mmCIF file of C-alpha atoms and ligand atoms in Angstrom:
data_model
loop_
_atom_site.group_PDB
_atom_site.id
_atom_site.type_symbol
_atom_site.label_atom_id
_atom_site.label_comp_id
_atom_site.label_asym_id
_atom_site.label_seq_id
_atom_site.Cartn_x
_atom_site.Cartn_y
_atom_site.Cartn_z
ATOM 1 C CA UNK A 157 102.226 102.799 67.047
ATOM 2 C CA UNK A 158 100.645 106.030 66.798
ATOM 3 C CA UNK A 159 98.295 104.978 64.303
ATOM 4 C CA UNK A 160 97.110 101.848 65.933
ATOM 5 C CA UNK A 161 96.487 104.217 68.952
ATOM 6 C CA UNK A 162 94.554 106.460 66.686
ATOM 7 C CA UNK A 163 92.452 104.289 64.470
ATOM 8 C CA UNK A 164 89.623 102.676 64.658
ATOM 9 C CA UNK A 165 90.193 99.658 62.514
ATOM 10 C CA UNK A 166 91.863 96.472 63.352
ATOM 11 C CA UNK A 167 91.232 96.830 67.195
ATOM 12 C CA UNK A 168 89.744 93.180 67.661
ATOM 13 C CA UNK A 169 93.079 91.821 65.342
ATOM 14 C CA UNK A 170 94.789 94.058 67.810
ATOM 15 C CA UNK A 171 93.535 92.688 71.271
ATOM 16 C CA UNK A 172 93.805 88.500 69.468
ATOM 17 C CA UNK A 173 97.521 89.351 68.745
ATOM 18 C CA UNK A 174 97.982 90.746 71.904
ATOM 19 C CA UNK A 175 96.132 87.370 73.837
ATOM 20 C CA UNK A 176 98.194 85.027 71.523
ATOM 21 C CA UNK A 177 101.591 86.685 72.566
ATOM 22 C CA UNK A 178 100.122 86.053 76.180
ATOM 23 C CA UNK A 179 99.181 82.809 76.057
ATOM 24 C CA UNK A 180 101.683 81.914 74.098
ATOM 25 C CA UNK A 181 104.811 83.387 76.605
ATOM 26 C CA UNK A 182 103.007 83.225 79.949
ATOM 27 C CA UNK A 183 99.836 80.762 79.289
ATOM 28 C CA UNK A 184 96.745 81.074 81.074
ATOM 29 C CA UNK A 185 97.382 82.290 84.242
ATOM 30 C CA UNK A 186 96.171 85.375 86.262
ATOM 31 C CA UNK A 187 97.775 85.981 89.466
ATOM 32 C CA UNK A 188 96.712 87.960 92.467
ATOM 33 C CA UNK A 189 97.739 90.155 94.790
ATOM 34 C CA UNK A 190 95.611 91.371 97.634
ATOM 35 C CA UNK A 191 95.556 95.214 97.886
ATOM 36 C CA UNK A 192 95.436 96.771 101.022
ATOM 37 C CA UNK A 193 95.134 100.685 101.034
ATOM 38 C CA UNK A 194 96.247 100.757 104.400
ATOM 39 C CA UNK A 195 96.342 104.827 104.461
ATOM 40 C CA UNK A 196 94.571 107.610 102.918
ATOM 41 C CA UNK A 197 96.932 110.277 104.382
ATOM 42 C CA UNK A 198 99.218 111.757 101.683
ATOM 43 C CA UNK A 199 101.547 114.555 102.055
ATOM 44 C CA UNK A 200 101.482 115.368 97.942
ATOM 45 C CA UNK A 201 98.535 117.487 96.150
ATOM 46 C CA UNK A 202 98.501 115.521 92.884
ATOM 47 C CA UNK A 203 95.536 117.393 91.003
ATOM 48 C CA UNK A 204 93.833 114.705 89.736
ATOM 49 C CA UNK A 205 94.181 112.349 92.831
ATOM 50 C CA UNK A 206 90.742 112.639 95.054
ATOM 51 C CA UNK A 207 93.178 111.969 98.594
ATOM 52 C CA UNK A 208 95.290 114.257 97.692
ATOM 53 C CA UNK A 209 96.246 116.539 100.927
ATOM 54 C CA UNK A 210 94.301 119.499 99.980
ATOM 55 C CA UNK A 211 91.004 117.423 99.750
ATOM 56 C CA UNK A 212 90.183 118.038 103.573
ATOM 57 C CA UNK A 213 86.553 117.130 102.710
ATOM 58 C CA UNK A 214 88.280 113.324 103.372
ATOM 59 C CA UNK A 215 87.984 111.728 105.929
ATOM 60 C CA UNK A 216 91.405 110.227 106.798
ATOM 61 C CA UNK A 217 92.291 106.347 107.846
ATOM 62 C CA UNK A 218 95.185 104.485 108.610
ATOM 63 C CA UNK A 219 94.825 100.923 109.657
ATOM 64 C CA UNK A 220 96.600 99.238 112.676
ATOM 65 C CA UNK A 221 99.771 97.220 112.388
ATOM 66 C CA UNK A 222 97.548 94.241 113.858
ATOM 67 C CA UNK A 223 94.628 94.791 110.994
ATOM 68 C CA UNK A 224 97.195 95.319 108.443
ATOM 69 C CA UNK A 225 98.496 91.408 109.565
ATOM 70 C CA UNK A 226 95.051 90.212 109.893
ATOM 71 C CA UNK A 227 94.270 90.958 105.802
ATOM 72 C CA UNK A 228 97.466 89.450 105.100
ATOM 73 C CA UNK A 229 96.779 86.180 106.824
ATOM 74 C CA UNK A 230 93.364 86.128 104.825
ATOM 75 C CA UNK A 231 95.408 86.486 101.742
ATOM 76 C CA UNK A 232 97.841 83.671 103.241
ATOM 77 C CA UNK A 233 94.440 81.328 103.571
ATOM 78 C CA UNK A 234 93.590 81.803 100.245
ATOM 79 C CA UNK A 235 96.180 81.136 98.540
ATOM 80 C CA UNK A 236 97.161 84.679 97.243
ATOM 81 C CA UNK A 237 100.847 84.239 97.506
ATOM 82 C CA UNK A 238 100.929 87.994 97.568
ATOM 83 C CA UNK A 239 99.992 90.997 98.846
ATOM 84 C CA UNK A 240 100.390 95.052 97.942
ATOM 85 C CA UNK A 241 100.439 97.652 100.404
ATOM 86 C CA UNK A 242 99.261 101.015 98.999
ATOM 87 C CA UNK A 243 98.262 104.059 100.607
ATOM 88 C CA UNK A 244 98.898 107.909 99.816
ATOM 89 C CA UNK A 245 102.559 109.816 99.530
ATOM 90 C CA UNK A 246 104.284 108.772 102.982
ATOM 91 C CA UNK A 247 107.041 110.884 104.037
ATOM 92 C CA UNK A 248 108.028 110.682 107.505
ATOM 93 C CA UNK A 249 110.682 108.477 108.595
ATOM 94 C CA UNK A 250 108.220 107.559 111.147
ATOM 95 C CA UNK A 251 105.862 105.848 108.936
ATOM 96 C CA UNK A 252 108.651 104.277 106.732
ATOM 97 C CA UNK A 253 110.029 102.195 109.910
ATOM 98 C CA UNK A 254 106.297 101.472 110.511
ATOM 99 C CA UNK A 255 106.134 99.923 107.131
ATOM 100 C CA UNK A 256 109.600 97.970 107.533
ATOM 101 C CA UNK A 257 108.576 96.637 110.825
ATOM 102 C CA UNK A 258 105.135 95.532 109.492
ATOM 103 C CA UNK A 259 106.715 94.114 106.067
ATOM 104 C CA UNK A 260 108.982 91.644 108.700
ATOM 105 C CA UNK A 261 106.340 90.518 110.373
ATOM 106 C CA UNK A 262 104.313 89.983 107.473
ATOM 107 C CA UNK A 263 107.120 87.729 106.384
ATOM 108 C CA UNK A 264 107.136 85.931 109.414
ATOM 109 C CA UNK A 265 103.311 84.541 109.221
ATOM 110 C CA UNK A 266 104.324 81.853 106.877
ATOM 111 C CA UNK A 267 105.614 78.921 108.888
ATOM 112 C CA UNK A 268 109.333 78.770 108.681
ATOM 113 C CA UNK A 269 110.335 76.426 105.431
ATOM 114 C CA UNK A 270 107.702 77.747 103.045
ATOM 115 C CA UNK A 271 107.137 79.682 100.468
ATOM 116 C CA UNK A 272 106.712 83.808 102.486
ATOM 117 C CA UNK A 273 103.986 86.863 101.156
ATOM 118 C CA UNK A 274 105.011 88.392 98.165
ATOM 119 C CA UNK A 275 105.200 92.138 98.984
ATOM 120 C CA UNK A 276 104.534 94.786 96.343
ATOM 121 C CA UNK A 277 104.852 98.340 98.037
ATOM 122 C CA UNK A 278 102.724 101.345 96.318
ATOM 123 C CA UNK A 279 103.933 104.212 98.518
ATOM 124 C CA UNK A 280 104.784 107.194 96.600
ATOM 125 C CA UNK A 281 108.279 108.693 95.974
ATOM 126 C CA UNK A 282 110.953 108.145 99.153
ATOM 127 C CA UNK A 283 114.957 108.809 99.342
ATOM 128 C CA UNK A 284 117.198 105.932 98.019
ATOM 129 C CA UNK A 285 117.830 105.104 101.554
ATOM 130 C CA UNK A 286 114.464 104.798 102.526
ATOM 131 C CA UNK A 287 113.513 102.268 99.341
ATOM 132 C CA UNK A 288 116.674 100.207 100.783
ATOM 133 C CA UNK A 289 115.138 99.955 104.088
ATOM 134 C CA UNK A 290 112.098 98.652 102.958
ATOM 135 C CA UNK A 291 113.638 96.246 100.340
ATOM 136 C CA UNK A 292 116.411 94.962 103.522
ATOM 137 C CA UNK A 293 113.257 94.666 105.520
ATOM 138 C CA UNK A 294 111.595 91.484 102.338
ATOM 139 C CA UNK A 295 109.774 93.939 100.124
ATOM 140 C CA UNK A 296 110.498 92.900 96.879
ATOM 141 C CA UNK A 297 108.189 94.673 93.740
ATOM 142 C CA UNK A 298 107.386 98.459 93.779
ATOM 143 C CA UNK A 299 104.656 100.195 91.940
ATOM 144 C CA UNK A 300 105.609 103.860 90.927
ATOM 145 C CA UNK A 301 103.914 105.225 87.916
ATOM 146 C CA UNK A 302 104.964 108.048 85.407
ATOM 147 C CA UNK A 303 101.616 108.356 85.182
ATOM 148 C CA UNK A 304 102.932 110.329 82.058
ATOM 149 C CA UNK A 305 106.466 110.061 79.702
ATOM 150 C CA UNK A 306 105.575 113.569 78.577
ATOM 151 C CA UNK A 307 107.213 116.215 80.958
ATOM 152 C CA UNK A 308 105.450 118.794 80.363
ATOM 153 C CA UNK A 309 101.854 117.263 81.016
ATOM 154 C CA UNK A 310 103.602 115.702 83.803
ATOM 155 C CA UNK A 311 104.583 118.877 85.352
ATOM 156 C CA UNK A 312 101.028 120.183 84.968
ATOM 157 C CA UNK A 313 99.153 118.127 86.983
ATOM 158 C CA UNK A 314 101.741 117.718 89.552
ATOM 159 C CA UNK A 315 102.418 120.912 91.944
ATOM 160 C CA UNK A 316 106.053 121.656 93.319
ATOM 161 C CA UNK A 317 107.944 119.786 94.843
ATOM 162 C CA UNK A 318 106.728 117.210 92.701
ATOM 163 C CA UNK A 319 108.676 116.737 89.274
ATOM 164 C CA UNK A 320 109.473 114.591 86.485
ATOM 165 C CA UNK A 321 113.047 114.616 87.261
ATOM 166 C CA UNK A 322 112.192 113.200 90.927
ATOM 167 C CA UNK A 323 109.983 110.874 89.739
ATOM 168 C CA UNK A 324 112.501 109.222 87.425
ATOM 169 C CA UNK A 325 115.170 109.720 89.613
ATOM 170 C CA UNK A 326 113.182 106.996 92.041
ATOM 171 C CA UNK A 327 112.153 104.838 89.315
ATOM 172 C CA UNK A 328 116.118 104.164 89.016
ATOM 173 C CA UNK A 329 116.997 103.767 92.772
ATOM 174 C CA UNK A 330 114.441 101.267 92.839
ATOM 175 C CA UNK A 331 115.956 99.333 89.624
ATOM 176 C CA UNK A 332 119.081 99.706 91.107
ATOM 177 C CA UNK A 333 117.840 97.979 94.717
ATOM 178 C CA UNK A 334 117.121 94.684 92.597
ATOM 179 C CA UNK A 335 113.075 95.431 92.870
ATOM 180 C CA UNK A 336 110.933 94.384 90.971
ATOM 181 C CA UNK A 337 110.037 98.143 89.280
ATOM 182 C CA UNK A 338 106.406 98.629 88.046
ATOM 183 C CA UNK A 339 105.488 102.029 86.859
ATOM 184 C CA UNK A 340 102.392 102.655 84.798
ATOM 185 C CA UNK A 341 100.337 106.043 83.013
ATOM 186 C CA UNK A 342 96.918 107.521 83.133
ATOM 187 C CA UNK A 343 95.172 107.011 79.674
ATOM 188 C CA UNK A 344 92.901 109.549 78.370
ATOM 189 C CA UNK A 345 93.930 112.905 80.615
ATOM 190 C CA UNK A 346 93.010 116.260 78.854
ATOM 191 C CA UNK A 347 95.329 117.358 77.130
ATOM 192 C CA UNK A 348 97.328 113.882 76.051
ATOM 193 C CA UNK A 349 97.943 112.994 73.243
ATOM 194 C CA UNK A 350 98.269 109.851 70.991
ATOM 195 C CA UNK A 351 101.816 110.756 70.265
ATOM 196 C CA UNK A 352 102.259 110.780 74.411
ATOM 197 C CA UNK A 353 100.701 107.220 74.868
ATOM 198 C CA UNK A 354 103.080 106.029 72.209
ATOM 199 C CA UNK A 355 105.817 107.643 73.626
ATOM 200 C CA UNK A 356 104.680 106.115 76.968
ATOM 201 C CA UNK A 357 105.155 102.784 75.387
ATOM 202 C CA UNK A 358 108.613 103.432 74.142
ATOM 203 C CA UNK A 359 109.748 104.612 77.946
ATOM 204 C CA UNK A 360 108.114 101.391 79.199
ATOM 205 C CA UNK A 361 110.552 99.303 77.329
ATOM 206 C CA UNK A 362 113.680 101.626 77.218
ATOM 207 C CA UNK A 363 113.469 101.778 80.840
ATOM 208 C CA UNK A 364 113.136 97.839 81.016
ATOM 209 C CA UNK A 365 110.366 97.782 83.307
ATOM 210 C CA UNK A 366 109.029 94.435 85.241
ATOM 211 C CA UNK A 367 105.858 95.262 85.784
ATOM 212 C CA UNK A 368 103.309 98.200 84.020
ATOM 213 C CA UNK A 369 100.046 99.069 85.848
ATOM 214 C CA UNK A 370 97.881 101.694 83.864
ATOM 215 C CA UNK A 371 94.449 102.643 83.520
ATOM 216 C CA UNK A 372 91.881 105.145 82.379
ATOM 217 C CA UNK A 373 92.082 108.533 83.966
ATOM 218 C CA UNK A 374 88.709 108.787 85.711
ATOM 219 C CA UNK A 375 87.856 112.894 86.995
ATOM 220 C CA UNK A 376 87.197 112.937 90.626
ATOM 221 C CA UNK A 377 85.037 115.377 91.784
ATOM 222 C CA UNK A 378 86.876 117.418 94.454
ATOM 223 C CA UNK A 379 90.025 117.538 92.513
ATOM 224 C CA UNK A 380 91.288 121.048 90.267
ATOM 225 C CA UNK A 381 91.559 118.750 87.447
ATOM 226 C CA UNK A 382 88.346 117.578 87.458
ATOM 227 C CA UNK A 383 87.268 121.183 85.778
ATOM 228 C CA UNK A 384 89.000 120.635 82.790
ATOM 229 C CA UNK A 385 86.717 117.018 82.289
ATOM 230 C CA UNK A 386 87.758 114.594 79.791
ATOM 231 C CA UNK A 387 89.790 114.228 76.848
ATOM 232 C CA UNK A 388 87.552 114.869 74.642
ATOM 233 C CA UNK A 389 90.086 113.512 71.496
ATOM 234 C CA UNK A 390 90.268 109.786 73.341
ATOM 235 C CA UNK A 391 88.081 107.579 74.636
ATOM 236 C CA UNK A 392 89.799 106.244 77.379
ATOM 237 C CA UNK A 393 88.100 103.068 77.822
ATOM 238 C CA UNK A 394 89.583 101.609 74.172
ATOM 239 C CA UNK A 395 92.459 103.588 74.578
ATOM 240 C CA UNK A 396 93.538 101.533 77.765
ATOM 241 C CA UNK A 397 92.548 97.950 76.409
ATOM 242 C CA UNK A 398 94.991 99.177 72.866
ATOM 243 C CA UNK A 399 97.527 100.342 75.653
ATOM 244 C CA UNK A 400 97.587 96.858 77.287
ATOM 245 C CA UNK A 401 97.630 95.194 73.833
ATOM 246 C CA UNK A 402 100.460 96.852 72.842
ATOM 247 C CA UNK A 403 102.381 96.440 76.024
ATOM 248 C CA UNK A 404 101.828 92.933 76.294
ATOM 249 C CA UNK A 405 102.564 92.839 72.294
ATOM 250 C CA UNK A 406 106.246 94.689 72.976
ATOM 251 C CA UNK A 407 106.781 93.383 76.343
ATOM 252 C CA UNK A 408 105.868 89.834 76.158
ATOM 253 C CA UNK A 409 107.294 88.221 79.490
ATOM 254 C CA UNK A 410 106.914 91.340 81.628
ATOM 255 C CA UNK A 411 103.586 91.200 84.152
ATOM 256 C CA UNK A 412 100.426 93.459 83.547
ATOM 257 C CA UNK A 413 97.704 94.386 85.622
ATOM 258 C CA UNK A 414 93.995 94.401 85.194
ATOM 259 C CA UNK A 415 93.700 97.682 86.269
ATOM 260 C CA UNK A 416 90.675 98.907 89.187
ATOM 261 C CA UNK A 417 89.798 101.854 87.061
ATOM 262 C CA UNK A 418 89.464 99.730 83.591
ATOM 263 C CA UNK A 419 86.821 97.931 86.044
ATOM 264 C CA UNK A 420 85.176 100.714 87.017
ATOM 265 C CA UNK A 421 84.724 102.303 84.024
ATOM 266 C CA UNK A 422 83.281 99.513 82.295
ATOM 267 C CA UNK A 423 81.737 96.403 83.971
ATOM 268 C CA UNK A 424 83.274 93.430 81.192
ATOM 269 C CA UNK A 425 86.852 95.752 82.061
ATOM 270 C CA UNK A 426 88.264 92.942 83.900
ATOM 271 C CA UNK A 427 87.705 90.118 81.645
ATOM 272 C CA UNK A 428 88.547 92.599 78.248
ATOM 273 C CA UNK A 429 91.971 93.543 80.235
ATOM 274 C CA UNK A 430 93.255 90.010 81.127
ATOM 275 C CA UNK A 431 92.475 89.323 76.770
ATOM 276 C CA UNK A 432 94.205 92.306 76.051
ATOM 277 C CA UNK A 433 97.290 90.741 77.734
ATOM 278 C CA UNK A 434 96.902 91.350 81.549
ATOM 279 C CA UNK A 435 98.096 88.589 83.803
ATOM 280 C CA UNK A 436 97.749 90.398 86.944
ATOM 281 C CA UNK A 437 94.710 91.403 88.825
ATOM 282 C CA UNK A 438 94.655 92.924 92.528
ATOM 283 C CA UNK A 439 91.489 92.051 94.429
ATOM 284 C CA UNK A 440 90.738 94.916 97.142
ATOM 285 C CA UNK A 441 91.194 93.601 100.962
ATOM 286 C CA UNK A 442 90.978 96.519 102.401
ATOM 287 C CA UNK A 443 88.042 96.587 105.226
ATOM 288 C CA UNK A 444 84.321 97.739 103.931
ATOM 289 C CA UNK A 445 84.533 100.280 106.786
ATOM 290 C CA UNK A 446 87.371 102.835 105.257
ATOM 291 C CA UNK A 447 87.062 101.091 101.385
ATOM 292 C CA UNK A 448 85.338 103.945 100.280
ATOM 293 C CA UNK A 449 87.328 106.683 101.446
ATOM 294 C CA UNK A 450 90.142 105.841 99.644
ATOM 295 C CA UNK A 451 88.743 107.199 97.274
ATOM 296 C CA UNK A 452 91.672 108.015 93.811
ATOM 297 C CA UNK A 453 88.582 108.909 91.804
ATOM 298 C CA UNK A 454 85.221 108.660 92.418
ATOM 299 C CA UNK A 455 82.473 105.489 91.733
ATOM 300 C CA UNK A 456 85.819 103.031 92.227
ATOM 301 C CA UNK A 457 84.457 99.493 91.479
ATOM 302 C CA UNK A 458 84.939 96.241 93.726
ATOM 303 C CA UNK A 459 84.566 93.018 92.916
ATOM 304 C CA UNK A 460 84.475 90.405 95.972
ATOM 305 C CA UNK A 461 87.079 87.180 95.123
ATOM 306 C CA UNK A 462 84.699 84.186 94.400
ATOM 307 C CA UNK A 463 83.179 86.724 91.792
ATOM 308 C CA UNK A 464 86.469 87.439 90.214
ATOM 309 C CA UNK A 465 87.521 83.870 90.482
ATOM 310 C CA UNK A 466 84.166 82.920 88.482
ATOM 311 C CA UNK A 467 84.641 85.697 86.331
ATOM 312 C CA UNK A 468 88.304 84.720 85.250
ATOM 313 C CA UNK A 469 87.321 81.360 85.004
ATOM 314 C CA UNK A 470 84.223 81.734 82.309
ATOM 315 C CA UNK A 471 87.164 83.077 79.893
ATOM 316 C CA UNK A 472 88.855 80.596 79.879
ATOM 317 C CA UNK A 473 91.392 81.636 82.240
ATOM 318 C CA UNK A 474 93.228 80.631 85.282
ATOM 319 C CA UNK A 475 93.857 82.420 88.563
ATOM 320 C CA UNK A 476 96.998 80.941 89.965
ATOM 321 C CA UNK A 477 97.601 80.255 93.902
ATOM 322 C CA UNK A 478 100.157 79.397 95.940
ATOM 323 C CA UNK A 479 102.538 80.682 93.734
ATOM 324 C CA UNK A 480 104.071 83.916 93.366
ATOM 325 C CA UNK A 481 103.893 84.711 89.898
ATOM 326 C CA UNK A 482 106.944 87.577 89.430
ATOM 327 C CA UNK A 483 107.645 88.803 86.201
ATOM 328 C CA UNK A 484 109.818 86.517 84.319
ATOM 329 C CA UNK A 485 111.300 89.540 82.368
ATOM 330 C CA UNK A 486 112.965 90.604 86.338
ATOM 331 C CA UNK A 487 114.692 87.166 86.166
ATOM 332 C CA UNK A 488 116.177 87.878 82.753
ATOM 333 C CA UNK A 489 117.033 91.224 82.836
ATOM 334 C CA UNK A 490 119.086 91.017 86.695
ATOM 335 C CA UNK A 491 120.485 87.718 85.923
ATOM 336 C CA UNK A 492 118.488 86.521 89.240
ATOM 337 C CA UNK A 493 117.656 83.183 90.079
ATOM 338 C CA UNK A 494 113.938 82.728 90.000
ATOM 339 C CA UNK A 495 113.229 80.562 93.267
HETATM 340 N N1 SAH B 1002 100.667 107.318 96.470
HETATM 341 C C1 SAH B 1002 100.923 106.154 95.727
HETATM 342 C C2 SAH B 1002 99.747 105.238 95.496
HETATM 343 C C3 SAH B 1002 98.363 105.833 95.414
HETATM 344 S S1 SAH B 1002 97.863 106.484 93.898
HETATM 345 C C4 SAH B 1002 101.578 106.500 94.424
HETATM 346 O O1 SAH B 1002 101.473 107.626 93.994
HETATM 347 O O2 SAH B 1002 102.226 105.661 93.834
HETATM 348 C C5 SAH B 1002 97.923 105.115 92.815
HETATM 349 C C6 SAH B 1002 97.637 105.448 91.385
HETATM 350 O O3 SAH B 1002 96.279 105.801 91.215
HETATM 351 C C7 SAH B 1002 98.387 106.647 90.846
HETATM 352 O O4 SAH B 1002 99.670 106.298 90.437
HETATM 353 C C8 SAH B 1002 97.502 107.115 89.691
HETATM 354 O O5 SAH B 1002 97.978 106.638 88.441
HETATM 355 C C9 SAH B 1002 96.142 106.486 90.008
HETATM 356 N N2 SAH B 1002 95.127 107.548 90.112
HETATM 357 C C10 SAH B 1002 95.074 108.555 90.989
HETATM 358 N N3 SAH B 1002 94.034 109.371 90.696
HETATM 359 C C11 SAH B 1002 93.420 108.859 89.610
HETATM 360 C C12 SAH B 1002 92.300 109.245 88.814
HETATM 361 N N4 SAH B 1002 91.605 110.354 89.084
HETATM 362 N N5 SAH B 1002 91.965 108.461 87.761
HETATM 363 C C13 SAH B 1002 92.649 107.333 87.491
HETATM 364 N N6 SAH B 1002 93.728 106.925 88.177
HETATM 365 C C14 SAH B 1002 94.110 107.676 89.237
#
């Protein structure tokens, strides 16, 4: 794998295998799931993330219980099926029984005998306890990346308390809770390697993970990692797209995501993601007014819905409603009935 990371040659055979293994275990169907970044606070100091809690150039937001609601009912309307709440690194217990309280009502705007919002959460590390709460109180899919199998790069761009052991450590409460897990890396940070992106693809499927999110690592400006600039070894752009192929190539039933930064680093990044084996794409709801300070890294891209629809649709693809489109690999590796 290391070599078809590193090489040139044979990227477009790359990227058709990786659409026929697609098409061919999940057809042609993209599903959605409306973001919301409902918070910018965040109590960690990542040093590549630009709302991380040192960055007190940021203006901070967090939106209302009732505006939170009000995006998810647009998402209802539309036919989304489901929805992912994201913000920064939450840690009070406060803000956790906010979210379960909000995740029941959520659940309740569906009328009583159909199908309810699908709820990823994308909320950072919490205590086992704290994931059960939120999965008792109908989330059901959680986004945690590695953002890194290596260790050591890990523990480099993440300051104490932060650590790889932690970060795994949740990964596996979250399995064990009967989420859906997703996890995902940053492609193309100084200092990684080819070797790590393989390796990356090896802890992917050792781990058995549902659902993989990853994406170019894009400098942000008021960040300490932003000095060291890019990898100058990778281009992360191609990198990504063979990183998706070969996910979707090894992982064939699991669900992938079109990834925000693949968009915003090229502007064809959402239609070459969903042929290099994406079937997931997460159209930003969050309101115009605070859109732009959630800002991970800087020029983030957004692409209004009838846009993406259009977009999907002029490859040939799909985007499918009404449904909630879980990973079919969950279903098969719990043993769960898929309702
Ligand atoms: N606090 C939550 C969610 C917010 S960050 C969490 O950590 O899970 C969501 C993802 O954005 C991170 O996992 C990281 O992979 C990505 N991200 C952050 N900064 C980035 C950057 N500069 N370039 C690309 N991706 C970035």
């Amino acid at each position: 794998m290391v070599n078809v990371l590193k090489e040139a040659t044979n990227f477009t055979q790359l990227l058709n295998t990786a659409e026929q293994v697609r098409l061919e275990n999940l057809g042609n169907i993209v599903y959605l799931r409306g973001l919301i970044e409902f918070s910018n606070y965040c109590s960690q100091d990542c040093y590549y993330c630009g709302i991380r809690k040192s960055n007190h150039r940021l203006k901070r937001y967090h939106l209302t219980k009732e505006e939170i609601i009000n995006l998810a009912h647009i998402a209802y309307k539309n036919g989304y099926q489901s929805i992912a709440l994201q913000a920064g690194e939450i840690s009070s217990e406060k803000e956790v029984n906010f979210l379960a309280d909000l995740i029941k009502e959520i659940k309740d705007i569906t009328p009583p005998d159909s199908l309810s919002l699908g709820i990823t959460l994308s909320t950072g590390e919490l205590s086992y306890q704290q994931y059960k709460k939120l999965r008792d109180a109908g989330a059901h899919r959680y986004l945690l990346r590695i953002e890194t199998s290596n260790e050591d790069l890990f523990t480099s761009i993440h300051p104490p308390p932060q650590s790889f052991k932690k970060r795994l450590e949740c990964l596996y409460a979250l399995k064990d809770l009967d989420y859906q897990v997703g996890t995902g890396v940053m492609v193309g940070l100084p200092q990684q390697t080819y070797e790590d992106l393989a390796n990356d693809l090896l802890f992917f499927q050792e781990f058995g993970i549902d659902m993989i999110g990853l994406g170019p690592y894009i400098p942000h400006a008021a960040t300490p990692l932003a000095i060291k600039g890019v990898n100058e070894n990778m281009d992360s752009y191609t990198s990504t797209l063979k990183m998706l192929a070969l996910t979707r190539i090894i992982m064939p039933d699991i669900n992938i995501v079109a990834s925000t930064a693949l968009q915003t680093i090229n502007p064809l990044g959402l239609e070459a993601g969903i042929k290099a084996g994406a079937n997931i794409v997460m159209p930003v709801l969050t309101p115009e007014a605070v859109r732009g300070k959630y800002s991970l890294y800087n020029n983030k891209s957004y692409t209004p819905l009838i846009e993406l629809a259009n977009r999907i649709a002029n490859i040939n693809y799909e985007v499918g409603l009404w449904t909630l489109g879980d990973s079919p690999y969950y279903f098969f590796r719990t043993g769960l009935q898929n309702t």
